[in-house]
Every structure is written in structure tokens, then in C-alpha cells.
mmCIF file of C-alpha atoms and ligand atoms in Angstrom:
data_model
loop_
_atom_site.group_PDB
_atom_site.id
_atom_site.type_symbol
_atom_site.label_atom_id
_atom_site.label_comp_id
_atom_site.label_asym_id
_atom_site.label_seq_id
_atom_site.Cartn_x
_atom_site.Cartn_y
_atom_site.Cartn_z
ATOM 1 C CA UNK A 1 -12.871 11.777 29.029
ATOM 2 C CA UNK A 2 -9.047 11.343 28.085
ATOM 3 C CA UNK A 3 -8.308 11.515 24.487
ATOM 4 C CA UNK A 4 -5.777 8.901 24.024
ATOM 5 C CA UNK A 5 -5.578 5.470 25.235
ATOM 6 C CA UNK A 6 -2.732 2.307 25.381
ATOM 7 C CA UNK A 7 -2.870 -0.716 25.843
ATOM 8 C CA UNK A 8 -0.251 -3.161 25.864
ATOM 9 C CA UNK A 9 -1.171 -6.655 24.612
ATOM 10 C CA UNK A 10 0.201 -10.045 25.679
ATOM 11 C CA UNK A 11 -0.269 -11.801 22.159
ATOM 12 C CA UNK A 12 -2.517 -14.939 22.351
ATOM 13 C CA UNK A 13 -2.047 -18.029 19.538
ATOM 14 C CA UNK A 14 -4.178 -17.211 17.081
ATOM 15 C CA UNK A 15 -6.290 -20.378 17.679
ATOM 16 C CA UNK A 16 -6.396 -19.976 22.022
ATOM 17 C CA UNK A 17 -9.891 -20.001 23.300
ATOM 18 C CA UNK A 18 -10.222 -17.866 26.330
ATOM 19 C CA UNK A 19 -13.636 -16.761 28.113
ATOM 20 C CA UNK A 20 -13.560 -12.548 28.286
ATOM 21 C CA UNK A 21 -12.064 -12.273 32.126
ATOM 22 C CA UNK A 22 -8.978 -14.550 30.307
ATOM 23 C CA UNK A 23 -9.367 -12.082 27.249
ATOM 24 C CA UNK A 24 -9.110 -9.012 29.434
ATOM 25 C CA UNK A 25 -6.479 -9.975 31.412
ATOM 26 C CA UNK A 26 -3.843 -10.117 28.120
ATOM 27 C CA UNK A 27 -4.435 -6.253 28.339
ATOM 28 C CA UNK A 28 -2.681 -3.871 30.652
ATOM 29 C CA UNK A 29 -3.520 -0.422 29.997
ATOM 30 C CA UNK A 30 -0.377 2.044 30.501
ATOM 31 C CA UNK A 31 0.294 5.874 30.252
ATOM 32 C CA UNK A 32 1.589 6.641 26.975
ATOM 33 C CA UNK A 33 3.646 9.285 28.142
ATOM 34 C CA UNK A 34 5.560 6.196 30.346
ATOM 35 C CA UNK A 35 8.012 4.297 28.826
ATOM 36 C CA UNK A 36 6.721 1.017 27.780
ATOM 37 C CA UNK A 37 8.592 -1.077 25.442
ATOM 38 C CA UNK A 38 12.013 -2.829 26.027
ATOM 39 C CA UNK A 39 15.415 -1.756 24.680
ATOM 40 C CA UNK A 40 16.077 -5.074 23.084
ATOM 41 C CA UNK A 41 12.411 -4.504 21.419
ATOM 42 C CA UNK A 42 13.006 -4.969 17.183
ATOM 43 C CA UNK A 43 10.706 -3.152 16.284
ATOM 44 C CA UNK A 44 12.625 0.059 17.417
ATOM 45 C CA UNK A 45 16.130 -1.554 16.745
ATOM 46 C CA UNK A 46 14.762 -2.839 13.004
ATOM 47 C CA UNK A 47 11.474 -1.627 12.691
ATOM 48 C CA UNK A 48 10.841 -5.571 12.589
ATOM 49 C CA UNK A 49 7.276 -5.735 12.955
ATOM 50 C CA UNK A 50 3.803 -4.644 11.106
ATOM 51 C CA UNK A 51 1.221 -2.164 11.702
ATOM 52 C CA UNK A 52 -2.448 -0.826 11.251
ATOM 53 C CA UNK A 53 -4.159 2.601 11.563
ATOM 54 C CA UNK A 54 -7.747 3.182 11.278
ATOM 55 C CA UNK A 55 -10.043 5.604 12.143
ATOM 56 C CA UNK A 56 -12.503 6.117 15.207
ATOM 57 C CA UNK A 57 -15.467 8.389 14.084
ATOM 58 C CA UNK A 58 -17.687 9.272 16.743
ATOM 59 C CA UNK A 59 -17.077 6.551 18.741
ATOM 60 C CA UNK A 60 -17.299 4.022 16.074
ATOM 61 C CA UNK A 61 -14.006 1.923 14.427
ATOM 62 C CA UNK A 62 -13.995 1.806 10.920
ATOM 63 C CA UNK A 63 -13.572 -0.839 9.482
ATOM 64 C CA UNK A 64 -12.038 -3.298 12.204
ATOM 65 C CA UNK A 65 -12.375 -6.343 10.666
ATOM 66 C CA UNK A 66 -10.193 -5.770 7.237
ATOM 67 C CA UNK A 67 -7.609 -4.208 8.690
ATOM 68 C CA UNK A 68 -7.629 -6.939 10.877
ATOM 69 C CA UNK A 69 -7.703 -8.976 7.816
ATOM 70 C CA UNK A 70 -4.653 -7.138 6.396
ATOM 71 C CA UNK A 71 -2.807 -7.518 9.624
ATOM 72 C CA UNK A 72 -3.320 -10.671 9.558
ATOM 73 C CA UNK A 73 -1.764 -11.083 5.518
ATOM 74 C CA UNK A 74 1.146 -8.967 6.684
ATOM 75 C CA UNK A 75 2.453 -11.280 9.570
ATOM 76 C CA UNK A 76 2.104 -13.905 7.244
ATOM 77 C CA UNK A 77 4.021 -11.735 4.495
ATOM 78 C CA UNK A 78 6.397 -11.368 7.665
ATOM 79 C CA UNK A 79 6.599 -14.554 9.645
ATOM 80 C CA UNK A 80 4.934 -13.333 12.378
ATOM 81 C CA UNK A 81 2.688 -15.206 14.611
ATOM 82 C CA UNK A 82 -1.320 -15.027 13.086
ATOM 83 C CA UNK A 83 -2.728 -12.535 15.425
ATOM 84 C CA UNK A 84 -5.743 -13.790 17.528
ATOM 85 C CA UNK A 85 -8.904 -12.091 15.841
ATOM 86 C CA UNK A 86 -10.942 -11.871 18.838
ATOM 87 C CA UNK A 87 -8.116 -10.225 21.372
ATOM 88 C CA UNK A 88 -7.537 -7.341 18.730
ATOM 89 C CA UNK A 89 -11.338 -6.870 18.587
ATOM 90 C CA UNK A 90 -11.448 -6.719 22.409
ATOM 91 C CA UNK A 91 -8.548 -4.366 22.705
ATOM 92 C CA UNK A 92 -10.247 -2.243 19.475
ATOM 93 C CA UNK A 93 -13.209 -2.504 21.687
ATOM 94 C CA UNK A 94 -11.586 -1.565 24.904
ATOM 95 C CA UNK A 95 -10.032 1.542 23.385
ATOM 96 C CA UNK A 96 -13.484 2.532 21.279
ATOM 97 C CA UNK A 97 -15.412 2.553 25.021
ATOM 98 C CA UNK A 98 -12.605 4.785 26.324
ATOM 99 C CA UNK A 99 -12.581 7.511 24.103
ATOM 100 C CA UNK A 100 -14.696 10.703 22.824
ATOM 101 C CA UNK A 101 -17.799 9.816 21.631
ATOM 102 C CA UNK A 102 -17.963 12.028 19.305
ATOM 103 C CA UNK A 103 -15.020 13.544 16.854
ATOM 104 C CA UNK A 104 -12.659 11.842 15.092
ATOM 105 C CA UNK A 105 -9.354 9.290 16.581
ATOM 106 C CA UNK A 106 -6.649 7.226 15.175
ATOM 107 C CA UNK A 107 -6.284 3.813 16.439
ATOM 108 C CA UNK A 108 -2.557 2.018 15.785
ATOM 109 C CA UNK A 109 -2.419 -1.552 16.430
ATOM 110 C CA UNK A 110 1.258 -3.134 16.254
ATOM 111 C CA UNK A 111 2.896 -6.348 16.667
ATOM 112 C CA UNK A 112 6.256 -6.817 16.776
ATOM 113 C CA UNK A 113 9.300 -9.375 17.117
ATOM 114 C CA UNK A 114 9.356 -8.424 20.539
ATOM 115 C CA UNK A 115 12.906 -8.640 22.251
ATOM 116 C CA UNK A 116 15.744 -10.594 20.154
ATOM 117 C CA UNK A 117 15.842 -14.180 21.683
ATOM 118 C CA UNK A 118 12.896 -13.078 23.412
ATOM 119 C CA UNK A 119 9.736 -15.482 24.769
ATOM 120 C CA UNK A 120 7.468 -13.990 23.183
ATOM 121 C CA UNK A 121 5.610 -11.141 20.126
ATOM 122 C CA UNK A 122 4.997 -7.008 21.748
ATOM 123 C CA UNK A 123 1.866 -5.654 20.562
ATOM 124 C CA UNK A 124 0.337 -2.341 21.724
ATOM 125 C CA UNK A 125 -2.764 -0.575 20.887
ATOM 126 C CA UNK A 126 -2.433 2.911 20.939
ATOM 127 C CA UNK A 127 -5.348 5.248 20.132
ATOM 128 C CA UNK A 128 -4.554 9.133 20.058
ATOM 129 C CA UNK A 129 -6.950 12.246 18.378
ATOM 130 C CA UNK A 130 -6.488 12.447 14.684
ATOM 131 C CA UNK A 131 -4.870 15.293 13.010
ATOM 132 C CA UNK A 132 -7.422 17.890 11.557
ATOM 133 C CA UNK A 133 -7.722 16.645 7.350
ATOM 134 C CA UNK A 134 -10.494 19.719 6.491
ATOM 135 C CA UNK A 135 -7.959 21.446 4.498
ATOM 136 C CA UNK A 136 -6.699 18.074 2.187
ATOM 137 C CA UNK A 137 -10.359 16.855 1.937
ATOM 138 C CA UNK A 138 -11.655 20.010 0.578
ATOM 139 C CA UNK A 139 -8.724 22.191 -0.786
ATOM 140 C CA UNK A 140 -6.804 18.849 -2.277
ATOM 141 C CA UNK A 141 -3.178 17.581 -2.395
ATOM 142 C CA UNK A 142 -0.576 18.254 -5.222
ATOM 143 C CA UNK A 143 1.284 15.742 -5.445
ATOM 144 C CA UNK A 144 4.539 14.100 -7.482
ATOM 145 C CA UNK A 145 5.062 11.083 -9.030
ATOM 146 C CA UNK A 146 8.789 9.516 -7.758
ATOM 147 C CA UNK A 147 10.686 6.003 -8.593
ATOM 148 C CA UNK A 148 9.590 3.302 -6.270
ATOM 149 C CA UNK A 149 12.684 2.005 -7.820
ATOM 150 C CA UNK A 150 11.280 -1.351 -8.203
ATOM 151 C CA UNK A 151 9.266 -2.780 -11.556
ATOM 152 C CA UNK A 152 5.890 -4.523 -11.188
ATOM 153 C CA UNK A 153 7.092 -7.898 -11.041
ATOM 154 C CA UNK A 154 10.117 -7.198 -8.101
ATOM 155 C CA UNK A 155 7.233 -8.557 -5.180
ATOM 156 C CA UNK A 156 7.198 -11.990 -6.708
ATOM 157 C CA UNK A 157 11.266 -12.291 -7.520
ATOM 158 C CA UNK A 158 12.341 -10.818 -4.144
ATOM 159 C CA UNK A 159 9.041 -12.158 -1.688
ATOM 160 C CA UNK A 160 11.593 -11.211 0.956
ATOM 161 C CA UNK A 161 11.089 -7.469 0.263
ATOM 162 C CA UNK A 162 7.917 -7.710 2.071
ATOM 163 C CA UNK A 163 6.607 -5.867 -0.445
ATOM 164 C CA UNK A 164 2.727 -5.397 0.090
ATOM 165 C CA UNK A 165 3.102 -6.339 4.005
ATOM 166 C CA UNK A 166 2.363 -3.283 6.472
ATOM 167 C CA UNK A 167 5.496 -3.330 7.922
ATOM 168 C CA UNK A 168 6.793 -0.428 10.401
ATOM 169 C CA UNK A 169 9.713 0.096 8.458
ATOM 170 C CA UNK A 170 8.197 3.542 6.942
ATOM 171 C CA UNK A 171 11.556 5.842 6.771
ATOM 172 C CA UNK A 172 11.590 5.642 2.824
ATOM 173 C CA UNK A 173 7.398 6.245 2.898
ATOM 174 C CA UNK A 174 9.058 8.966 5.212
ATOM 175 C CA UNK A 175 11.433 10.720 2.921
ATOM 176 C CA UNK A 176 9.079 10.320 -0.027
ATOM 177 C CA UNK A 177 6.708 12.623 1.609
ATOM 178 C CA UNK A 178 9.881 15.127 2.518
ATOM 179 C CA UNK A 179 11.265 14.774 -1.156
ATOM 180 C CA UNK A 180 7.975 15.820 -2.047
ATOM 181 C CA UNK A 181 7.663 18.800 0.112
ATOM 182 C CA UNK A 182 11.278 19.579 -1.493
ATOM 183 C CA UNK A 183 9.464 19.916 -4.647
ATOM 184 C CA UNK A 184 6.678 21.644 -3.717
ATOM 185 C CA UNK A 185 3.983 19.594 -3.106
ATOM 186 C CA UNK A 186 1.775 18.371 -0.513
ATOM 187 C CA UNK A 187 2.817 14.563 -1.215
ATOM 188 C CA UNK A 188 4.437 11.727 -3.606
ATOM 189 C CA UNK A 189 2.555 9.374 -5.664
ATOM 190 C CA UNK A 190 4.872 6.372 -6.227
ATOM 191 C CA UNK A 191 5.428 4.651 -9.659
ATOM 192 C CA UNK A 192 7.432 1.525 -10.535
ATOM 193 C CA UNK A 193 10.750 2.073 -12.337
ATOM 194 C CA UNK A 194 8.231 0.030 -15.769
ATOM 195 C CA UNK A 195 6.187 3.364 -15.488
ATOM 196 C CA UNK A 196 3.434 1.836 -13.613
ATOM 197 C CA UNK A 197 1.209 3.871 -11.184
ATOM 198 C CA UNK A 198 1.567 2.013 -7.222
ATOM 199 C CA UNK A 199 0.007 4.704 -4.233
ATOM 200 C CA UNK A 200 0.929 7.535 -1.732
ATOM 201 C CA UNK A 201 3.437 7.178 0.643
ATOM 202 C CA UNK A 202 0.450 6.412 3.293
ATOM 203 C CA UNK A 203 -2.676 6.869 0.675
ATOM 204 C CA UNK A 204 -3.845 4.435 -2.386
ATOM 205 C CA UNK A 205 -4.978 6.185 -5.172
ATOM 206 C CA UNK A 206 -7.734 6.945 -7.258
ATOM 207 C CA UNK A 207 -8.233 7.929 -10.857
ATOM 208 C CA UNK A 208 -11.669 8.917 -12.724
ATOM 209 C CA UNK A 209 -11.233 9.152 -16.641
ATOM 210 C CA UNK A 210 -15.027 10.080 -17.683
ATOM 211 C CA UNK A 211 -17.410 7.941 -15.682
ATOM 212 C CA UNK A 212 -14.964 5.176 -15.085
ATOM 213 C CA UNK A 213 -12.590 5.084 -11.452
ATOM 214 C CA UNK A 214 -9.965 3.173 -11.571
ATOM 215 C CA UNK A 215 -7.039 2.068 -9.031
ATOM 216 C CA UNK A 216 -4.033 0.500 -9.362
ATOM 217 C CA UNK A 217 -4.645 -3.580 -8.526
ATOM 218 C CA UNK A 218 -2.768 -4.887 -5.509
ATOM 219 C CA UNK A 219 0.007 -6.628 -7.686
ATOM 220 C CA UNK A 220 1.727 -7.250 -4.069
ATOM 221 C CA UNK A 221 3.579 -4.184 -4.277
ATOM 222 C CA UNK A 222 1.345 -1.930 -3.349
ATOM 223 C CA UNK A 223 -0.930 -2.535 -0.148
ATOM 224 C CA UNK A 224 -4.835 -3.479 -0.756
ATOM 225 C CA UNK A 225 -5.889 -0.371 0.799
ATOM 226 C CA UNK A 226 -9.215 -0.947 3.152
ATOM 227 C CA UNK A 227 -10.242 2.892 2.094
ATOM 228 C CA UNK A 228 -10.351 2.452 -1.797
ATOM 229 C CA UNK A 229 -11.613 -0.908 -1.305
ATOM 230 C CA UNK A 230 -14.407 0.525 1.016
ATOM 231 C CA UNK A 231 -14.877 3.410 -1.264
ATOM 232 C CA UNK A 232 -14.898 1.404 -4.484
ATOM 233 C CA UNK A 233 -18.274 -0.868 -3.110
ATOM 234 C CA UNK A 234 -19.885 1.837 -2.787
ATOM 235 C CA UNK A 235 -19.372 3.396 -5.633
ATOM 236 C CA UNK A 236 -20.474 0.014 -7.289
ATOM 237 C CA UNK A 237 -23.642 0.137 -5.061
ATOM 238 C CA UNK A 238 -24.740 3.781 -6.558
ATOM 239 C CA UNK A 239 -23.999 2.409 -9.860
ATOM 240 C CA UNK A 240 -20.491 4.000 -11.218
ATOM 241 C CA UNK A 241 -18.111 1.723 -12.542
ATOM 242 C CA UNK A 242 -15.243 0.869 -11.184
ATOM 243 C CA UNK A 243 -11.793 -1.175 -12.440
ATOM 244 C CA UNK A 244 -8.783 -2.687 -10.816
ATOM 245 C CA UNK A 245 -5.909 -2.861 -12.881
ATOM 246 C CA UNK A 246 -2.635 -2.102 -13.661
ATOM 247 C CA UNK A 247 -2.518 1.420 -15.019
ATOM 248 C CA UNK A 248 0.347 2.941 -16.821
ATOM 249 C CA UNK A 249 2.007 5.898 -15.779
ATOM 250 C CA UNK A 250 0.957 8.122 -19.091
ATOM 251 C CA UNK A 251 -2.869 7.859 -17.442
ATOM 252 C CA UNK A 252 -2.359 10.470 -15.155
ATOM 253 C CA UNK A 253 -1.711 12.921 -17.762
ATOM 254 C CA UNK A 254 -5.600 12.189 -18.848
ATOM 255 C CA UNK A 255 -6.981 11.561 -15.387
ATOM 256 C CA UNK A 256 -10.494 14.156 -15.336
ATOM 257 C CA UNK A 257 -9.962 13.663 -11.071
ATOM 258 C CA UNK A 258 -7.830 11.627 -8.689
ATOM 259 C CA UNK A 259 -8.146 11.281 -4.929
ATOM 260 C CA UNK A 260 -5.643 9.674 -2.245
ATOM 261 C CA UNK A 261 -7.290 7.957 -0.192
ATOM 262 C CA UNK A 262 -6.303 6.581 3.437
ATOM 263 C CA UNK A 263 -8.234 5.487 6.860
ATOM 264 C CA UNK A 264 -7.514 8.789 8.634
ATOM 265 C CA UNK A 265 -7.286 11.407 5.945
ATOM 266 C CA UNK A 266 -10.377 9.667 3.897
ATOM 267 C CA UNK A 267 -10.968 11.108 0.489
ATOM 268 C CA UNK A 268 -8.746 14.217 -0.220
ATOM 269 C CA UNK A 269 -8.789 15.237 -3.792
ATOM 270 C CA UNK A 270 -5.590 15.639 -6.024
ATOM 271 C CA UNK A 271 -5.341 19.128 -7.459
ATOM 272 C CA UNK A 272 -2.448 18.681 -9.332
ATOM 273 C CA UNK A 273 -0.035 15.898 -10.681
ATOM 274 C CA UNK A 274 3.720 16.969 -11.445
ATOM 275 C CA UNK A 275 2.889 20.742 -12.310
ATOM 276 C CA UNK A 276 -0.655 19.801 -14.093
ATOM 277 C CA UNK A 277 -3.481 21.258 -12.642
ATOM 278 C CA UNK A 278 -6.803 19.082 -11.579
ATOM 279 C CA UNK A 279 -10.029 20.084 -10.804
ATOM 280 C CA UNK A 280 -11.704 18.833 -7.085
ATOM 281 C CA UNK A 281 -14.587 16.919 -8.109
ATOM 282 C CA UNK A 282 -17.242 17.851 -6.583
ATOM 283 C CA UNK A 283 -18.357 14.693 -5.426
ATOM 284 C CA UNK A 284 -15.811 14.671 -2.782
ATOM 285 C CA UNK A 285 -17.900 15.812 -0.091
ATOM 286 C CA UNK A 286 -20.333 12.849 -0.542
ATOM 287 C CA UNK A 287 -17.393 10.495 -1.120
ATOM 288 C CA UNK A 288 -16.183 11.806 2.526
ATOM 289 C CA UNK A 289 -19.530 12.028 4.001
ATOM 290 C CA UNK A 290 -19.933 8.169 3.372
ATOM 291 C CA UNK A 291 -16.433 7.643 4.527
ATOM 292 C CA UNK A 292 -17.077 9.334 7.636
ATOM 293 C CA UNK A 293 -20.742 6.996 8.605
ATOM 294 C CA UNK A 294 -20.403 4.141 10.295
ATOM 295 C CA UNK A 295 -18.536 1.552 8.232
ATOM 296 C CA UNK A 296 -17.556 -2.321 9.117
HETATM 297 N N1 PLP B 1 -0.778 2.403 0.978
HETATM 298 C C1 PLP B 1 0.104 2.677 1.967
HETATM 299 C C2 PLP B 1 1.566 2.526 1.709
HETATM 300 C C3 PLP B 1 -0.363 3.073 3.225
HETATM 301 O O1 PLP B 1 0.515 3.324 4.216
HETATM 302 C C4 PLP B 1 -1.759 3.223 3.433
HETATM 303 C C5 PLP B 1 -2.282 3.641 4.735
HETATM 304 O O2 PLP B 1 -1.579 4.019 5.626
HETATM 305 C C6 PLP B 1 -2.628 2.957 2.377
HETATM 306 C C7 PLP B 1 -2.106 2.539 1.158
HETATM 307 C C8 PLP B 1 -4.115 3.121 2.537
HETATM 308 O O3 PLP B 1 -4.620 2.101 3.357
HETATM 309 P P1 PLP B 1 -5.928 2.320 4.234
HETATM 310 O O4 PLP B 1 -6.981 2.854 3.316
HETATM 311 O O5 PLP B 1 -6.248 0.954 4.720
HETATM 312 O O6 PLP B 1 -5.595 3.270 5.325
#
């Protein structure tokens, strides 16, 4: 069974009901090794479009339907025609079917501009075998904080920022994570310029202070992360508390544990913050083990 699997998507109005023949024929499956994409396409010349990743664990895609949800918030963010619900499911589906049953994939779904002056949106499915995460899910991250250079209320002044929007514009998530390797860590933890705590490059974060976990709330600069959100019911469901808010920078320096969390990695423990040391909790494993079932 191959391990990766594209699929280019002829975009459907959101609203357009088709029977499943009509469905399947919006798909074309293609060699990713091929070239696919125009040279007009924006989202290589501007990185003009938005973006999801989740994971396929044994077969199974976690999660589908919010990430569908947040694509769906970031073409709004973006302008972007509403993608149709029920094609993405069919092309999640498609891929899911084609892969490994067992073992663990990425699945990227895009949707672009398409071509400047063009007729019409790109979007592609491409599904591919995730990178090993062992290591950062049981050894742990250190990570730095750096200057998002923005303050907490910049997403509601400058809306055209598309701040909180999964766009595919990630070269500054990019150099965050190199800056951080140039200070010798594994990866950045972002903070506004008002000393407010945001996420990872690619990760939300988590903070437990006692028996209380806490992440930063989606103030609509920081992306409502389907992991944390996924991870924070069930915490609620096995009775720890849990709080959204915003959370000042000088909390990390009292955090007892913090994790980044993200659809691929999961639940990888932070080990140390700017030079201070953390210890793994050792509730990782089962906070992994429950990311890893099947989860919708
Ligand atoms: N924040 C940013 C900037 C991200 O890029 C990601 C994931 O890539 C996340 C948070 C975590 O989101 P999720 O848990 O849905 O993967």
C-alpha cells in the first residue's frame, strides 16, 4: 500500500448539492512527485491561501470535522470561498481508504487563490507519513519565549493581518523555529510585545500551575488549536480543571508543567522555558495515549 496520497480538488460552492459519482468526479488523484500546480498559482507567488494538517492514526482522521471547522473560519478570516463540507470529507475519506492502516500520517488540506485573474480556487489534499515525534513526546521540548511583535489587541485594529486565520504564509512561524534553534532550543513559544503568552510556532500551549491547566484564550491572535481544545474536554471529562484566559508572561516562571501541543506531534512536554528547567509530567503518556485513540 503506497504511503502518500494527492488529490487535487476542483472546489465546489459551499452550498452545491451533488450525488457521490458528481462528488468523486471534483477529485483527480495525481503523483506527488509530478508537478501539479500552475505558475500563476498565489499561493506559491504570495502564499495567498489557508491550510490544515491533521493526523491519520491507524487509519483513522482525527478530528476531521474541526479542522474543517477552522478551515472554514480562516477563508472567512481570508475572503476565500466557504469550502464545501461534504467534498473535503470525501477527499479526507478518499485519502484515509488509501493509506496504511495502521501507523501514523499527516493529512494537508489547502485552498488557495488559485491563478491571479483566474476562474476559479486550487485546493489539494495531500497525505504523506508523519515524522517520528517519540523523542518530543517523551524526552520534551525546550523552548524560548520571542516577540510576536504585536500586543493583544493588534487582531482587532489591523483584521487585515489575518491574524488567527491558518494562512500558508508560515516563513516567520519558519524563522521562529530557526531563531530558536540559534539559541539552543528545540522551539519558540511566542509572546505579545504587552507580555502576554500566544503559542508555538506550529503548537498551542499548555500550562499546569498545581491542579489547574490553563491555555492562552483564542483572543484572534493566536489560532483555536483543535489539539488543546480536544485535550482540554477531556481533561474536563476525568475531572481536572481547566481555564481559558489570557495569561501573562511572568506565569511561566511558576508553571509546575507545560506541553505544546499540535495534531501531528500531540502532547510533547516542555522541559525547559528560557534556561529554566521543567519537569515531564508524568501524565504525558496518558495525555498522548488518548490523543492517539480514535478522536472526531
Ligand atoms: N498554533 C499554530 C500557529 C499552529 O500552526 C498550530 C498547528 O499547526 C497550532 C496552533 C495547533 O493546532 P492543532 O492542534 O489544530 O494542530
Amino acid at each position: 500500500m503506497p504511503d502518500t496520497f494527492t488529490l487535487l480538488i476542483d472546489p465546489l460552492p459551499y452550498d452545491a448539492v451533488v450525488d457521490d459519482q458528481a462528488l468523486q468526479a471534483t477529485f483527480r488523484e495525481v503523483d506527488a512527485a509530478e508537478p501539479a500546480l500552475r505558475v500563476g498559482e498565489l499561493s506559491t507567488q504570495r502564499g495567498d491561501g489557508i491550510f490544515e494538517t491533521l493526523a491519520v492514526v491507524d487509519g483513522h482522521a482525527q478530528e476531521l470535522r474541526p479542522h474543517l471547522a477552522r478551515l472554514q473560519n480562516s477563508a472567512r478570516i481570508c475572503d476565500l470561498p466557504a469550502p464545501h463540507l461534504g467534498q473535503w470529507e470525501a477527499a479526507a475519506a478518499r485519502a484515509a481508504a488509501a493509506l496504511p492502516d495502521t501507523g501514523e500520517q499527516a493529512l494537508k488540506l489547502v485552498l488557495s487563490r488559485g491563478v491571479e485573474h483566474g476562474p476559479a480556487p486550487t485546493a489539494w489534499l495531500h497525505a504523506f507519513p508523519a515524522a517520528d515525534q517519540t523523542r518530543a513526546r517523551t524526552e520534551g521540548l525546550r523552548v524560548v519565549t520571542l516577540d510576536r511583535g504585536f500586543d493583544l489587541g493588534t487582531p482587532d485594529r489591523a483584521p487585515w493581518l489575518l491574524l488567527g486565520a491558518k494562512t500558508l504564509s508560515y516563513a516567520v512561524n519558519m524563522a521562529a523555529i530557526r531563531e530558536a534553534h540559534r539559541r539552543g532550543a528545540d522551539d519558540a513559544l511566542f509572546v505579545t510585545s504587552d507580555g502576554y503568552v500566544m503559542e508555538g510556532p506550529t503548537s498551542s500551549v499548555i500550562l499546569r500551575h498545581g491542579d489547574v491547566f490553563s491555555t492562552p484564550a483564542p483572543s484572534g491572535a493566536i489560532l483555536r488549536g483543535t489539539t488543546q481544545v480536544s485535550l482540554f474536554e477531556h481533561l474536563a471529562e476525568i475531572g481536572e480543571t481547566t481555564e481559558v484566559r489570557d495569561i501573562p508572561v511572568s506565569e511561566l516562571e511558576t508553571a509546575d508543567a507545560a506541553w505544546l501541543v499540535s495534531s501531528i506531534r500531540m502532547a510533547a512536554p516542555v522541559r525547559g522555558i528560557d534556561g529554566r528547567e521543567l519537569p515531564v509530567d508524568p501524565r504525558t503518556a496518558a495525555f498522548n495515549a488518548y490523543l492517539l485513540s480514535p478522536r472526531d
